[in-house]
Amino acid sequence: MMNTFTKIIATSVLTLSSIGMASAATEYIAADDYVTSKLCVVATEGSKLRLSQAIKKSGLSKNYVAENVTCNNQKLVTFVEQHGTNVEDINNFLTAGKYSSNIEVTTVASN
């Protein structure tokens, strides 16, 4: 009886821990030591405070970062849009509130 109970508990713990691992967010790691690569990683994490600190530490302006930093050949705002968390807040921070997701709605007429 006790052996069966132990197996049930162990199975439950393993199942719950594997669910947690499966739902874990993707972690981005800078491929090099460039300051811009580090900014890309920090931007995807979704913390405006950490991003602000990283930008100040880089010596670049927020405007310069928003307009000129690229991540995997994409503008930073686009990269955050596709891979980041807290996307709207981060991109509004970078663009001084001028962020637009650029979602286009197309109406298709049928005959």
PDB file of C-alpha atoms in Angstrom:
ATOM      1  CA  MET A   1       0.000   0.000   0.000  1.00  0.00           C
ATOM      2  CA  MET A   2       2.720   2.487   0.961  1.00  0.00           C
ATOM      3  CA  ASN A   3       4.772   1.577  -2.101  1.00  0.00           C
ATOM      4  CA  THR A   4       1.813   2.347  -4.407  1.00  0.00           C
ATOM      5  CA  PHE A   5       1.204   5.679  -2.662  1.00  0.00           C
ATOM      6  CA  THR A   6       4.878   6.631  -3.095  1.00  0.00           C
ATOM      7  CA  LYS A   7       4.709   5.798  -6.813  1.00  0.00           C
ATOM      8  CA  ILE A   8       1.580   7.923  -7.242  1.00  0.00           C
ATOM      9  CA  ILE A   9       3.222  10.898  -5.511  1.00  0.00           C
ATOM     10  CA  ALA A  10       6.428  10.502  -7.540  1.00  0.00           C
ATOM     11  CA  THR A  11       4.485  10.308 -10.796  1.00  0.00           C
ATOM     12  CA  SER A  12       2.473  13.402  -9.893  1.00  0.00           C
ATOM     13  CA  VAL A  13       5.591  15.385  -9.048  1.00  0.00           C
ATOM     14  CA  LEU A  14       7.312  14.372 -12.288  1.00  0.00           C
ATOM     15  CA  THR A  15       4.237  15.231 -14.343  1.00  0.00           C
ATOM     16  CA  LEU A  16       3.821  18.654 -12.746  1.00  0.00           C
ATOM     17  CA  SER A  17       7.504  19.500 -13.077  1.00  0.00           C
ATOM     18  CA  SER A  18       7.552  18.529 -16.765  1.00  0.00           C
ATOM     19  CA  ILE A  19       4.505  20.739 -17.403  1.00  0.00           C
ATOM     20  CA  GLY A  20       6.373  23.642 -15.813  1.00  0.00           C
ATOM     21  CA  MET A  21       9.398  23.063 -18.013  1.00  0.00           C
ATOM     22  CA  ALA A  22       7.303  22.823 -21.157  1.00  0.00           C
ATOM     23  CA  SER A  23       5.628  26.160 -20.490  1.00  0.00           C
ATOM     24  CA  ALA A  24       8.848  27.978 -19.618  1.00  0.00           C
ATOM     25  CA  ALA A  25       9.518  31.059 -21.735  1.00  0.00           C
ATOM     26  CA  THR A  26      12.203  31.062 -24.386  1.00  0.00           C
ATOM     27  CA  GLU A  27      15.441  32.489 -23.103  1.00  0.00           C
ATOM     28  CA  TYR A  28      17.543  34.608 -25.441  1.00  0.00           C
ATOM     29  CA  ILE A  29      21.304  34.739 -25.032  1.00  0.00           C
ATOM     30  CA  ALA A  30      23.567  37.242 -26.766  1.00  0.00           C
ATOM     31  CA  ALA A  31      25.724  35.475 -29.347  1.00  0.00           C
ATOM     32  CA  ASP A  32      28.552  37.950 -28.838  1.00  0.00           C
ATOM     33  CA  ASP A  33      29.715  40.672 -26.468  1.00  0.00           C
ATOM     34  CA  TYR A  34      28.409  43.608 -28.486  1.00  0.00           C
ATOM     35  CA  VAL A  35      26.444  46.061 -26.416  1.00  0.00           C
ATOM     36  CA  THR A  36      23.670  46.028 -29.008  1.00  0.00           C
ATOM     37  CA  SER A  37      23.279  42.245 -28.699  1.00  0.00           C
ATOM     38  CA  LYS A  38      22.887  42.636 -24.965  1.00  0.00           C
ATOM     39  CA  LEU A  39      20.240  45.318 -25.533  1.00  0.00           C
ATOM     40  CA  CYS A  40      18.321  42.909 -27.776  1.00  0.00           C
ATOM     41  CA  VAL A  41      18.277  40.288 -25.032  1.00  0.00           C
ATOM     42  CA  VAL A  42      17.239  42.722 -22.308  1.00  0.00           C
ATOM     43  CA  ALA A  43      14.486  44.176 -24.502  1.00  0.00           C
ATOM     44  CA  THR A  44      12.873  40.753 -25.004  1.00  0.00           C
ATOM     45  CA  GLU A  45      12.682  40.191 -21.240  1.00  0.00           C
ATOM     46  CA  GLY A  46       9.942  42.798 -20.849  1.00  0.00           C
ATOM     47  CA  SER A  47      11.300  45.009 -18.053  1.00  0.00           C
ATOM     48  CA  LYS A  48      11.332  48.726 -18.890  1.00  0.00           C
ATOM     49  CA  LEU A  49      13.533  49.404 -15.848  1.00  0.00           C
ATOM     50  CA  ARG A  50      16.182  46.861 -16.885  1.00  0.00           C
ATOM     51  CA  LEU A  51      16.062  48.102 -20.476  1.00  0.00           C
ATOM     52  CA  SER A  52      16.421  51.711 -19.359  1.00  0.00           C
ATOM     53  CA  GLN A  53      19.422  50.783 -17.199  1.00  0.00           C
ATOM     54  CA  ALA A  54      21.007  48.804 -20.049  1.00  0.00           C
ATOM     55  CA  ILE A  55      20.560  51.712 -22.463  1.00  0.00           C
ATOM     56  CA  LYS A  56      22.142  54.149 -19.997  1.00  0.00           C
ATOM     57  CA  LYS A  57      25.024  51.733 -19.392  1.00  0.00           C
ATOM     58  CA  SER A  58      25.562  51.407 -23.162  1.00  0.00           C
ATOM     59  CA  GLY A  59      26.072  55.163 -23.569  1.00  0.00           C
ATOM     60  CA  LEU A  60      23.574  55.225 -26.425  1.00  0.00           C
ATOM     61  CA  SER A  61      20.401  57.296 -26.515  1.00  0.00           C
ATOM     62  CA  LYS A  62      17.010  55.616 -26.353  1.00  0.00           C
ATOM     63  CA  ASN A  63      16.122  57.184 -29.711  1.00  0.00           C
ATOM     64  CA  TYR A  64      19.311  55.857 -31.300  1.00  0.00           C
ATOM     65  CA  VAL A  65      18.613  52.378 -29.938  1.00  0.00           C
ATOM     66  CA  ALA A  66      15.030  52.394 -31.234  1.00  0.00           C
ATOM     67  CA  GLU A  67      16.040  53.625 -34.690  1.00  0.00           C
ATOM     68  CA  ASN A  68      19.373  51.909 -35.308  1.00  0.00           C
ATOM     69  CA  VAL A  69      19.837  48.761 -33.233  1.00  0.00           C
ATOM     70  CA  THR A  70      19.074  45.567 -35.117  1.00  0.00           C
ATOM     71  CA  CYS A  71      18.585  42.093 -33.716  1.00  0.00           C
ATOM     72  CA  ASN A  72      18.889  39.183 -36.142  1.00  0.00           C
ATOM     73  CA  ASN A  73      18.614  41.664 -39.035  1.00  0.00           C
ATOM     74  CA  GLN A  74      15.395  43.205 -37.663  1.00  0.00           C
ATOM     75  CA  LYS A  75      14.834  46.578 -36.059  1.00  0.00           C
ATOM     76  CA  LEU A  76      14.733  46.214 -32.284  1.00  0.00           C
ATOM     77  CA  VAL A  77      11.035  47.129 -32.102  1.00  0.00           C
ATOM     78  CA  THR A  78      10.167  44.429 -34.652  1.00  0.00           C
ATOM     79  CA  PHE A  79      12.338  41.871 -32.851  1.00  0.00           C
ATOM     80  CA  VAL A  80      10.623  42.626 -29.535  1.00  0.00           C
ATOM     81  CA  GLU A  81       7.252  42.414 -31.272  1.00  0.00           C
ATOM     82  CA  GLN A  82       8.012  38.889 -32.466  1.00  0.00           C
ATOM     83  CA  HIS A  83      10.034  37.488 -29.569  1.00  0.00           C
ATOM     84  CA  GLY A  84       9.542  39.636 -26.501  1.00  0.00           C
ATOM     85  CA  THR A  85       7.297  39.817 -23.494  1.00  0.00           C
ATOM     86  CA  ASN A  86       5.428  42.940 -22.413  1.00  0.00           C
ATOM     87  CA  VAL A  87       5.729  44.019 -26.051  1.00  0.00           C
ATOM     88  CA  GLU A  88       3.494  47.081 -26.041  1.00  0.00           C
ATOM     89  CA  ASP A  89       5.086  48.617 -22.933  1.00  0.00           C
ATOM     90  CA  ILE A  90       8.642  47.970 -24.125  1.00  0.00           C
ATOM     91  CA  ASN A  91       8.025  49.333 -27.615  1.00  0.00           C
ATOM     92  CA  ASN A  92       6.104  52.350 -26.294  1.00  0.00           C
ATOM     93  CA  PHE A  93       9.082  53.005 -24.011  1.00  0.00           C
ATOM     94  CA  LEU A  94      11.512  52.787 -26.933  1.00  0.00           C
ATOM     95  CA  THR A  95       9.420  54.951 -29.262  1.00  0.00           C
ATOM     96  CA  ALA A  96       8.258  57.515 -26.682  1.00  0.00           C
ATOM     97  CA  GLY A  97       4.665  56.312 -26.934  1.00  0.00           C
ATOM     98  CA  LYS A  98       4.554  56.231 -30.731  1.00  0.00           C
ATOM     99  CA  TYR A  99       4.543  52.459 -31.046  1.00  0.00           C
ATOM    100  CA  SER A 100       2.108  50.875 -33.439  1.00  0.00           C
ATOM    101  CA  SER A 101       2.007  47.155 -34.078  1.00  0.00           C
ATOM    102  CA  ASN A 102       1.406  47.875 -37.778  1.00  0.00           C
ATOM    103  CA  ILE A 103      -1.253  45.217 -38.022  1.00  0.00           C
ATOM    104  CA  GLU A 104      -2.989  45.527 -41.339  1.00  0.00           C
ATOM    105  CA  VAL A 105      -6.552  44.404 -41.821  1.00  0.00           C
ATOM    106  CA  THR A 106      -7.463  43.445 -45.346  1.00  0.00           C
ATOM    107  CA  THR A 107     -11.061  43.116 -46.435  1.00  0.00           C
ATOM    108  CA  VAL A 108     -11.673  40.559 -49.122  1.00  0.00           C
ATOM    109  CA  ALA A 109     -14.848  40.918 -51.155  1.00  0.00           C
ATOM    110  CA  SER A 110     -16.496  37.778 -52.423  1.00  0.00           C
ATOM    111  CA  ASN A 111     -18.525  37.536 -55.616  1.00  0.00           C
TER     112      ASN A 111
END
